[in-house]
mmCIF file of C-alpha atoms in Angstrom:
data_model
loop_
_atom_site.group_PDB
_atom_site.id
_atom_site.type_symbol
_atom_site.label_atom_id
_atom_site.label_comp_id
_atom_site.label_asym_id
_atom_site.label_seq_id
_atom_site.Cartn_x
_atom_site.Cartn_y
_atom_site.Cartn_z
ATOM 1 C CA MET V 1 18.350 19.738 -12.921
ATOM 2 C CA ASN V 2 19.345 16.218 -14.535
ATOM 3 C CA GLN V 3 17.195 13.152 -15.323
ATOM 4 C CA LEU V 4 19.130 10.903 -12.438
ATOM 5 C CA THR V 5 19.010 14.175 -9.290
ATOM 6 C CA LYS V 6 14.852 14.763 -10.858
ATOM 7 C CA ALA V 7 13.933 10.954 -10.817
ATOM 8 C CA TYR V 8 15.660 10.951 -7.055
ATOM 9 C CA LEU V 9 13.610 13.862 -5.613
ATOM 10 C CA CYS V 10 10.517 11.838 -7.627
ATOM 11 C CA LEU V 11 11.123 9.413 -5.339
ATOM 12 C CA LEU V 12 11.760 11.078 -1.922
ATOM 13 C CA LEU V 13 8.746 12.839 -3.019
ATOM 14 C CA GLY V 14 6.447 9.780 -3.314
ATOM 15 C CA VAL V 15 7.416 7.520 -0.519
ATOM 16 C CA PHE V 16 6.942 11.119 1.979
ATOM 17 C CA CYS V 17 3.001 11.516 0.121
ATOM 18 C CA ILE V 18 2.596 7.286 1.103
ATOM 19 C CA ALA V 19 3.755 8.196 4.058
ATOM 20 C CA TRP V 20 0.716 9.725 4.661
ATOM 21 C CA SER V 21 -1.871 7.181 3.880
ATOM 22 C CA ALA V 22 -2.797 5.742 7.436
ATOM 23 C CA ILE V 23 -1.897 9.155 8.743
ATOM 24 C CA PHE V 24 -5.402 10.357 6.580
ATOM 25 C CA VAL V 25 -7.286 7.131 7.222
ATOM 26 C CA LYS V 26 -6.812 8.113 10.953
ATOM 27 C CA MET V 27 -7.792 11.315 10.302
ATOM 28 C CA ALA V 28 -11.453 10.887 8.789
ATOM 29 C CA HIS V 29 -14.325 10.675 10.582
ATOM 30 C CA ALA V 30 -15.219 7.772 8.377
ATOM 31 C CA PRO V 31 -15.481 3.753 8.302
ATOM 32 C CA ALA V 32 -12.504 1.753 6.684
ATOM 33 C CA LEU V 33 -14.718 0.426 3.910
ATOM 34 C CA THR V 34 -15.321 3.775 2.980
ATOM 35 C CA SER V 35 -12.320 5.813 3.396
ATOM 36 C CA GLY V 36 -11.324 3.251 0.351
ATOM 37 C CA PHE V 37 -14.241 3.895 -1.986
ATOM 38 C CA TYR V 38 -12.850 8.021 -2.523
ATOM 39 C CA ARG V 39 -9.413 6.914 -1.721
ATOM 40 C CA TYR V 40 -10.115 5.259 -5.652
ATOM 41 C CA PHE V 41 -12.750 8.480 -6.235
ATOM 42 C CA PHE V 42 -10.311 11.194 -5.904
ATOM 43 C CA CYS V 43 -7.582 10.113 -7.400
ATOM 44 C CA PHE V 44 -9.643 8.663 -10.243
ATOM 45 C CA VAL V 45 -10.439 12.383 -10.780
ATOM 46 C CA GLY V 46 -7.278 14.023 -10.157
ATOM 47 C CA LEU V 47 -6.039 11.544 -12.619
ATOM 48 C CA LEU V 48 -8.809 12.174 -15.491
ATOM 49 C CA PRO V 49 -7.362 14.739 -17.033
ATOM 50 C CA ILE V 50 -3.620 13.086 -16.874
ATOM 51 C CA TRP V 51 -5.293 9.929 -18.815
ATOM 52 C CA LEU V 52 -7.229 12.173 -21.610
ATOM 53 C CA VAL V 53 -3.840 13.723 -22.466
ATOM 54 C CA LYS V 54 -2.044 11.133 -22.572
ATOM 55 C CA GLY V 55 -4.272 9.306 -24.790
ATOM 56 C CA VAL V 56 -7.169 6.393 -23.655
ATOM 57 C CA LYS V 57 -5.948 3.000 -24.725
ATOM 58 C CA VAL V 58 -8.731 0.441 -24.594
ATOM 59 C CA PRO V 59 -6.633 -2.733 -23.578
ATOM 60 C CA SER V 60 -7.201 -6.333 -24.427
ATOM 61 C CA ALA V 61 -10.167 -8.406 -22.763
ATOM 62 C CA LYS V 62 -7.502 -10.716 -21.774
ATOM 63 C CA THR V 63 -5.519 -7.847 -20.219
ATOM 64 C CA VAL V 64 -9.112 -6.245 -18.965
ATOM 65 C CA SER V 65 -9.944 -9.903 -17.018
ATOM 66 C CA TRP V 66 -6.417 -8.950 -15.024
ATOM 67 C CA ILE V 67 -7.559 -5.386 -14.748
ATOM 68 C CA GLY V 68 -10.753 -6.415 -13.196
ATOM 69 C CA LEU V 69 -8.866 -8.881 -10.884
ATOM 70 C CA GLY V 70 -6.049 -6.862 -9.695
ATOM 71 C CA GLY V 71 -9.002 -4.354 -8.711
ATOM 72 C CA LEU V 72 -10.713 -6.852 -6.756
ATOM 73 C CA LEU V 73 -7.365 -7.577 -4.852
ATOM 74 C CA PHE V 74 -5.960 -4.409 -4.435
ATOM 75 C CA VAL V 75 -9.934 -3.532 -2.858
ATOM 76 C CA LEU V 76 -9.646 -6.087 -0.178
ATOM 77 C CA ASP V 77 -5.473 -4.985 0.535
ATOM 78 C CA MET V 78 -6.484 -1.743 1.280
ATOM 79 C CA SER V 79 -9.998 -2.679 3.191
ATOM 80 C CA PHE V 80 -7.666 -5.020 5.373
ATOM 81 C CA TRP V 81 -5.660 -2.307 5.902
ATOM 82 C CA ASN V 82 -7.308 0.804 6.377
ATOM 83 C CA ILE V 83 -9.957 -1.331 9.391
ATOM 84 C CA SER V 84 -6.407 -2.485 10.626
ATOM 85 C CA ILE V 85 -5.198 0.983 10.988
ATOM 86 C CA LEU V 86 -8.312 2.313 13.132
ATOM 87 C CA LYS V 87 -7.610 -0.857 15.195
ATOM 88 C CA THR V 88 -4.486 -0.065 15.665
ATOM 89 C CA SER V 89 -1.620 2.367 15.617
ATOM 90 C CA ALA V 90 -0.740 4.030 12.412
ATOM 91 C CA SER V 91 2.883 3.133 12.120
ATOM 92 C CA VAL V 92 2.334 -0.369 13.365
ATOM 93 C CA SER V 93 0.056 -0.681 10.420
ATOM 94 C CA THR V 94 2.198 0.334 8.450
ATOM 95 C CA LEU V 95 5.477 -1.608 9.280
ATOM 96 C CA LEU V 96 3.290 -4.490 9.121
ATOM 97 C CA ALA V 97 1.148 -3.753 6.195
ATOM 98 C CA ASN V 98 4.971 -4.065 4.175
ATOM 99 C CA ASN V 99 5.358 -7.078 3.826
ATOM 100 C CA ALA V 100 3.786 -7.416 0.531
ATOM 101 C CA SER V 101 7.164 -8.276 -0.371
ATOM 102 C CA VAL V 102 8.211 -10.550 1.524
ATOM 103 C CA PHE V 103 4.743 -12.795 0.742
ATOM 104 C CA VAL V 104 4.769 -12.402 -3.620
ATOM 105 C CA GLY V 105 8.074 -14.462 -3.288
ATOM 106 C CA LEU V 106 5.480 -17.545 -2.148
ATOM 107 C CA GLY V 107 3.372 -16.361 -4.501
ATOM 108 C CA ALA V 108 5.953 -16.873 -7.087
ATOM 109 C CA MET V 109 7.108 -20.424 -5.748
ATOM 110 C CA PHE V 110 3.363 -21.865 -5.572
ATOM 111 C CA PHE V 111 2.155 -20.236 -8.906
ATOM 112 C CA PHE V 112 4.952 -19.748 -11.110
ATOM 113 C CA LYS V 113 7.208 -22.517 -9.746
ATOM 114 C CA GLN V 114 9.657 -19.665 -9.235
ATOM 115 C CA ARG V 115 12.879 -21.231 -6.855
ATOM 116 C CA LEU V 116 13.432 -18.961 -3.971
ATOM 117 C CA SER V 117 17.366 -18.264 -3.105
ATOM 118 C CA ARG V 118 18.537 -18.558 -0.254
ATOM 119 C CA ARG V 119 18.595 -14.757 0.247
ATOM 120 C CA TYR V 120 15.141 -14.820 0.299
ATOM 121 C CA TRP V 121 14.393 -17.803 3.201
ATOM 122 C CA MET V 122 16.303 -15.258 5.221
ATOM 123 C CA GLY V 123 14.523 -12.336 4.776
ATOM 124 C CA LEU V 124 11.356 -14.089 4.983
ATOM 125 C CA GLY V 125 12.139 -15.810 8.506
ATOM 126 C CA VAL V 126 14.122 -12.577 9.918
ATOM 127 C CA SER V 127 10.334 -10.773 8.691
ATOM 128 C CA LEU V 128 8.282 -13.056 10.500
ATOM 129 C CA LEU V 129 10.763 -13.205 13.496
ATOM 130 C CA GLY V 130 10.242 -9.318 13.770
ATOM 131 C CA ILE V 131 6.476 -9.295 13.366
ATOM 132 C CA PHE V 132 6.853 -11.911 15.790
ATOM 133 C CA ILE V 133 8.110 -8.770 18.532
ATOM 134 C CA VAL V 134 5.775 -6.277 17.441
ATOM 135 C CA ALA V 135 3.063 -7.783 17.449
ATOM 136 C CA GLY V 136 3.496 -10.733 19.973
ATOM 137 C CA ARG V 137 2.470 -9.037 22.617
ATOM 138 C CA ASP V 138 -0.405 -7.271 21.604
ATOM 139 C CA LEU V 139 -1.514 -10.395 20.704
ATOM 140 C CA LEU V 140 -1.417 -12.053 23.842
ATOM 141 C CA GLN V 141 -3.011 -8.985 25.766
ATOM 142 C CA ASN V 142 -5.232 -6.944 23.490
ATOM 143 C CA GLN V 143 -7.342 -8.537 21.320
ATOM 144 C CA SER V 144 -8.890 -5.900 19.499
ATOM 145 C CA VAL V 145 -5.401 -4.068 18.731
ATOM 146 C CA GLY V 146 -3.956 -7.945 18.228
ATOM 147 C CA VAL V 147 -6.930 -8.698 15.481
ATOM 148 C CA GLY V 148 -5.690 -5.094 13.859
ATOM 149 C CA HIS V 149 -1.918 -6.272 13.397
ATOM 150 C CA LEU V 150 -3.236 -9.391 12.013
ATOM 151 C CA MET V 151 -5.383 -7.371 9.323
ATOM 152 C CA ALA V 152 -2.580 -5.482 8.424
ATOM 153 C CA ILE V 153 -0.285 -8.590 8.063
ATOM 154 C CA THR V 154 -3.096 -10.032 5.712
ATOM 155 C CA ALA V 155 -3.993 -6.503 3.549
ATOM 156 C CA ALA V 156 0.114 -7.603 3.120
ATOM 157 C CA VAL V 157 -1.120 -11.271 1.402
ATOM 158 C CA PHE V 158 -4.187 -9.525 -0.754
ATOM 159 C CA TYR V 159 -1.766 -6.980 -1.810
ATOM 160 C CA ALA V 160 1.339 -9.258 -2.972
ATOM 161 C CA GLY V 161 -1.238 -11.014 -4.799
ATOM 162 C CA TYR V 162 -2.126 -7.869 -6.546
ATOM 163 C CA MET V 163 1.425 -7.257 -7.720
ATOM 164 C CA LEU V 164 1.434 -11.025 -9.249
ATOM 165 C CA VAL V 165 -1.429 -9.899 -10.788
ATOM 166 C CA THR V 166 0.007 -6.704 -12.357
ATOM 167 C CA GLN V 167 2.993 -8.081 -13.529
ATOM 168 C CA LYS V 168 0.835 -9.870 -15.936
ATOM 169 C CA VAL V 169 -0.511 -6.994 -17.421
ATOM 170 C CA ARG V 170 2.028 -3.808 -17.059
ATOM 171 C CA GLY V 171 4.401 -4.965 -20.401
ATOM 172 C CA GLY V 172 1.317 -4.358 -22.775
ATOM 173 C CA ILE V 173 0.059 -0.259 -21.447
ATOM 174 C CA ASP V 174 1.840 2.039 -20.029
ATOM 175 C CA THR V 175 1.934 3.391 -15.876
ATOM 176 C CA VAL V 176 -1.367 6.056 -16.473
ATOM 177 C CA ASN V 177 -3.662 3.628 -18.641
ATOM 178 C CA PHE V 178 -2.818 1.177 -16.232
ATOM 179 C CA MET V 179 -3.647 3.179 -13.132
ATOM 180 C CA ALA V 180 -6.395 5.143 -14.721
ATOM 181 C CA TRP V 181 -8.239 1.454 -15.814
ATOM 182 C CA SER V 182 -7.576 -0.234 -12.475
ATOM 183 C CA LEU V 183 -9.393 2.055 -10.395
ATOM 184 C CA ILE V 184 -12.040 1.712 -12.428
ATOM 185 C CA PRO V 185 -13.009 -1.871 -10.824
ATOM 186 C CA CYS V 186 -11.920 -0.623 -7.270
ATOM 187 C CA MET V 187 -14.568 2.054 -7.455
ATOM 188 C CA ILE V 188 -17.467 0.153 -8.593
ATOM 189 C CA LEU V 189 -16.879 -2.850 -5.953
ATOM 190 C CA SER V 190 -15.713 -0.522 -2.460
ATOM 191 C CA TRP V 191 -19.071 0.862 -3.352
ATOM 192 C CA GLY V 192 -21.012 -2.473 -3.364
ATOM 193 C CA ILE V 193 -19.119 -2.995 -0.537
ATOM 194 C CA CYS V 194 -19.876 -0.040 1.195
ATOM 195 C CA TRP V 195 -23.661 0.355 -0.286
ATOM 196 C CA PHE V 196 -24.278 -3.944 0.175
ATOM 197 C CA GLY V 197 -22.888 -3.347 3.996
ATOM 198 C CA ASP V 198 -24.993 0.004 5.275
ATOM 199 C CA TRP V 199 -21.476 2.252 5.271
ATOM 200 C CA GLN V 200 -21.908 5.720 5.319
ATOM 201 C CA LEU V 201 -21.060 6.858 2.022
ATOM 202 C CA LEU V 202 -22.122 10.861 2.896
ATOM 203 C CA GLY V 203 -22.876 13.859 5.660
ATOM 204 C CA PHE V 204 -19.477 13.873 6.547
ATOM 205 C CA ASP V 205 -17.685 16.922 8.473
ATOM 206 C CA THR V 206 -15.143 19.221 6.112
ATOM 207 C CA GLN V 207 -12.005 17.815 8.541
ATOM 208 C CA THR V 208 -12.992 14.019 6.837
ATOM 209 C CA TRP V 209 -13.185 15.482 3.388
ATOM 210 C CA TRP V 210 -10.188 17.022 3.258
ATOM 211 C CA ALA V 211 -8.443 13.498 4.483
ATOM 212 C CA PHE V 212 -10.252 11.414 1.096
ATOM 213 C CA ILE V 213 -9.144 14.110 -1.259
ATOM 214 C CA ALA V 214 -5.862 13.567 0.375
ATOM 215 C CA MET V 215 -6.131 10.000 0.445
ATOM 216 C CA GLY V 216 -6.578 9.994 -3.398
ATOM 217 C CA VAL V 217 -4.881 13.036 -4.770
ATOM 218 C CA ILE V 218 -1.840 12.537 -2.227
ATOM 219 C CA CYS V 219 -1.396 9.618 -1.774
ATOM 220 C CA HIS V 220 -2.260 7.826 -4.443
ATOM 221 C CA LEU V 221 -1.744 9.386 -7.472
ATOM 222 C CA ALA V 222 0.878 12.261 -6.244
ATOM 223 C CA GLY V 223 3.083 9.027 -4.291
ATOM 224 C CA TRP V 224 2.535 6.204 -6.415
ATOM 225 C CA LEU V 225 3.344 8.483 -10.569
ATOM 226 C CA SER V 226 6.232 9.988 -8.420
ATOM 227 C CA ILE V 227 7.518 6.350 -7.645
ATOM 228 C CA ASN V 228 6.638 4.915 -11.070
ATOM 229 C CA TYR V 229 8.706 7.239 -12.601
ATOM 230 C CA ALA V 230 11.736 6.758 -10.166
ATOM 231 C CA LEU V 231 11.717 3.646 -10.976
ATOM 232 C CA GLY V 232 11.799 4.441 -15.173
ATOM 233 C CA HIS V 233 15.443 6.064 -14.349
ATOM 234 C CA ILE V 234 16.549 4.085 -11.084
ATOM 235 C CA PRO V 235 17.330 0.691 -10.011
ATOM 236 C CA ALA V 236 14.754 -1.201 -8.601
ATOM 237 C CA ALA V 237 17.026 -2.365 -6.091
ATOM 238 C CA VAL V 238 18.264 1.444 -4.899
ATOM 239 C CA VAL V 239 14.271 1.655 -5.580
ATOM 240 C CA SER V 240 13.074 -1.545 -2.705
ATOM 241 C CA PRO V 241 15.146 -0.356 -0.447
ATOM 242 C CA THR V 242 14.053 3.372 -0.703
ATOM 243 C CA LEU V 243 10.090 2.196 -0.149
ATOM 244 C CA LEU V 244 11.484 0.758 3.679
ATOM 245 C CA LEU V 245 11.203 5.036 4.477
ATOM 246 C CA GLN V 246 7.539 4.613 4.604
ATOM 247 C CA PRO V 247 6.595 3.183 7.804
ATOM 248 C CA VAL V 248 9.641 5.434 9.508
ATOM 249 C CA LEU V 249 8.444 8.704 8.472
ATOM 250 C CA THR V 250 4.222 7.349 9.514
ATOM 251 C CA ALA V 251 5.648 6.688 12.612
ATOM 252 C CA VAL V 252 7.944 10.420 12.976
ATOM 253 C CA ILE V 253 4.484 11.737 11.788
ATOM 254 C CA SER V 254 2.052 10.129 13.925
ATOM 255 C CA TYR V 255 4.153 11.095 16.997
ATOM 256 C CA PHE V 256 3.697 15.001 15.780
ATOM 257 C CA LEU V 257 0.281 14.554 14.943
ATOM 258 C CA LEU V 258 -1.118 11.175 16.370
ATOM 259 C CA ASN V 259 0.057 11.458 20.148
ATOM 260 C CA GLU V 260 1.572 8.001 18.987
ATOM 261 C CA VAL V 261 4.537 6.552 21.038
ATOM 262 C CA LEU V 262 5.467 3.022 19.337
ATOM 263 C CA ARG V 263 7.702 0.503 22.819
ATOM 264 C CA THR V 264 10.497 -0.499 22.821
ATOM 265 C CA GLU V 265 10.100 -3.600 21.408
ATOM 266 C CA GLN V 266 8.106 -2.832 18.453
ATOM 267 C CA ILE V 267 10.821 -0.347 17.780
ATOM 268 C CA VAL V 268 13.285 -3.135 17.897
ATOM 269 C CA GLY V 269 10.576 -5.958 15.563
ATOM 270 C CA GLY V 270 10.462 -2.864 13.210
ATOM 271 C CA LEU V 271 13.503 -2.590 12.457
ATOM 272 C CA ILE V 272 14.122 -6.448 12.068
ATOM 273 C CA VAL V 273 11.039 -6.118 9.922
ATOM 274 C CA MET V 274 12.727 -3.712 7.992
ATOM 275 C CA LEU V 275 16.061 -6.023 7.424
ATOM 276 C CA GLY V 276 13.740 -8.637 5.998
ATOM 277 C CA ILE V 277 12.386 -7.079 3.635
ATOM 278 C CA TYR V 278 15.808 -5.143 3.004
ATOM 279 C CA LEU V 279 17.385 -8.541 2.377
ATOM 280 C CA VAL V 280 14.271 -10.102 0.357
ATOM 281 C CA ASN V 281 14.314 -7.379 -1.968
ATOM 282 C CA LYS V 282 18.160 -7.045 -1.953
ATOM 283 C CA ARG V 283 18.106 -10.470 -4.581
ATOM 284 C CA ASN V 284 15.170 -9.092 -6.370
#
């Protein structure tokens, strides 16, 4: 098997792994924020042997500060997304949270004075239209589900911030060291939130513990290591559109395992959202 074929297989494997994220959150009989903590914890446990073999590299104080900020933004992203998943369907929540790349452009314009192309604005408009079609009915008729949709969009905004922050440090640190160091503030912050908020951290059933482990090892560790490997051998212009398979796979899995059925306007709106995300990523 040549290196390019291996990279494409890793990309598909990575997308398949992350597509299960919302499914495992639904399967865990636990508070949303607790699921986030154990996702980081079990990912770190799985990554630790790889990190030690690869070689622990202590980053500079400036890099540590950026990693800490990135950790805060990622915890906020995952917290809002996990709450969203429990309030709405796994597939819709995943779709709306995938708009992070759209919001990255706005962040780059405001904070880094980056000029945005006409194609970006076109993609943003298309994506917002799709979001309105997907979430509009629930926002008007079902307040609880509508709040779940808004939380997924908020999660996308925080993840966009995380992506912008990590761009500051990724050039000076390898993938394994970056992932390992960034998991530390994520674990500390999420544990602190659960402790101060008096969220349950122990006493779960077997299914929930397996769901926690799967979130950390399958979705976070295997999924993102595979995608990062693919990014080293396949152009980002190919990887980014391929990641749009995540909400599609989540919708298929949730249909069979969770009996979640999308309404016609959600399917149409979802396709429009993915078209908007594709237009944004094709340029960037």
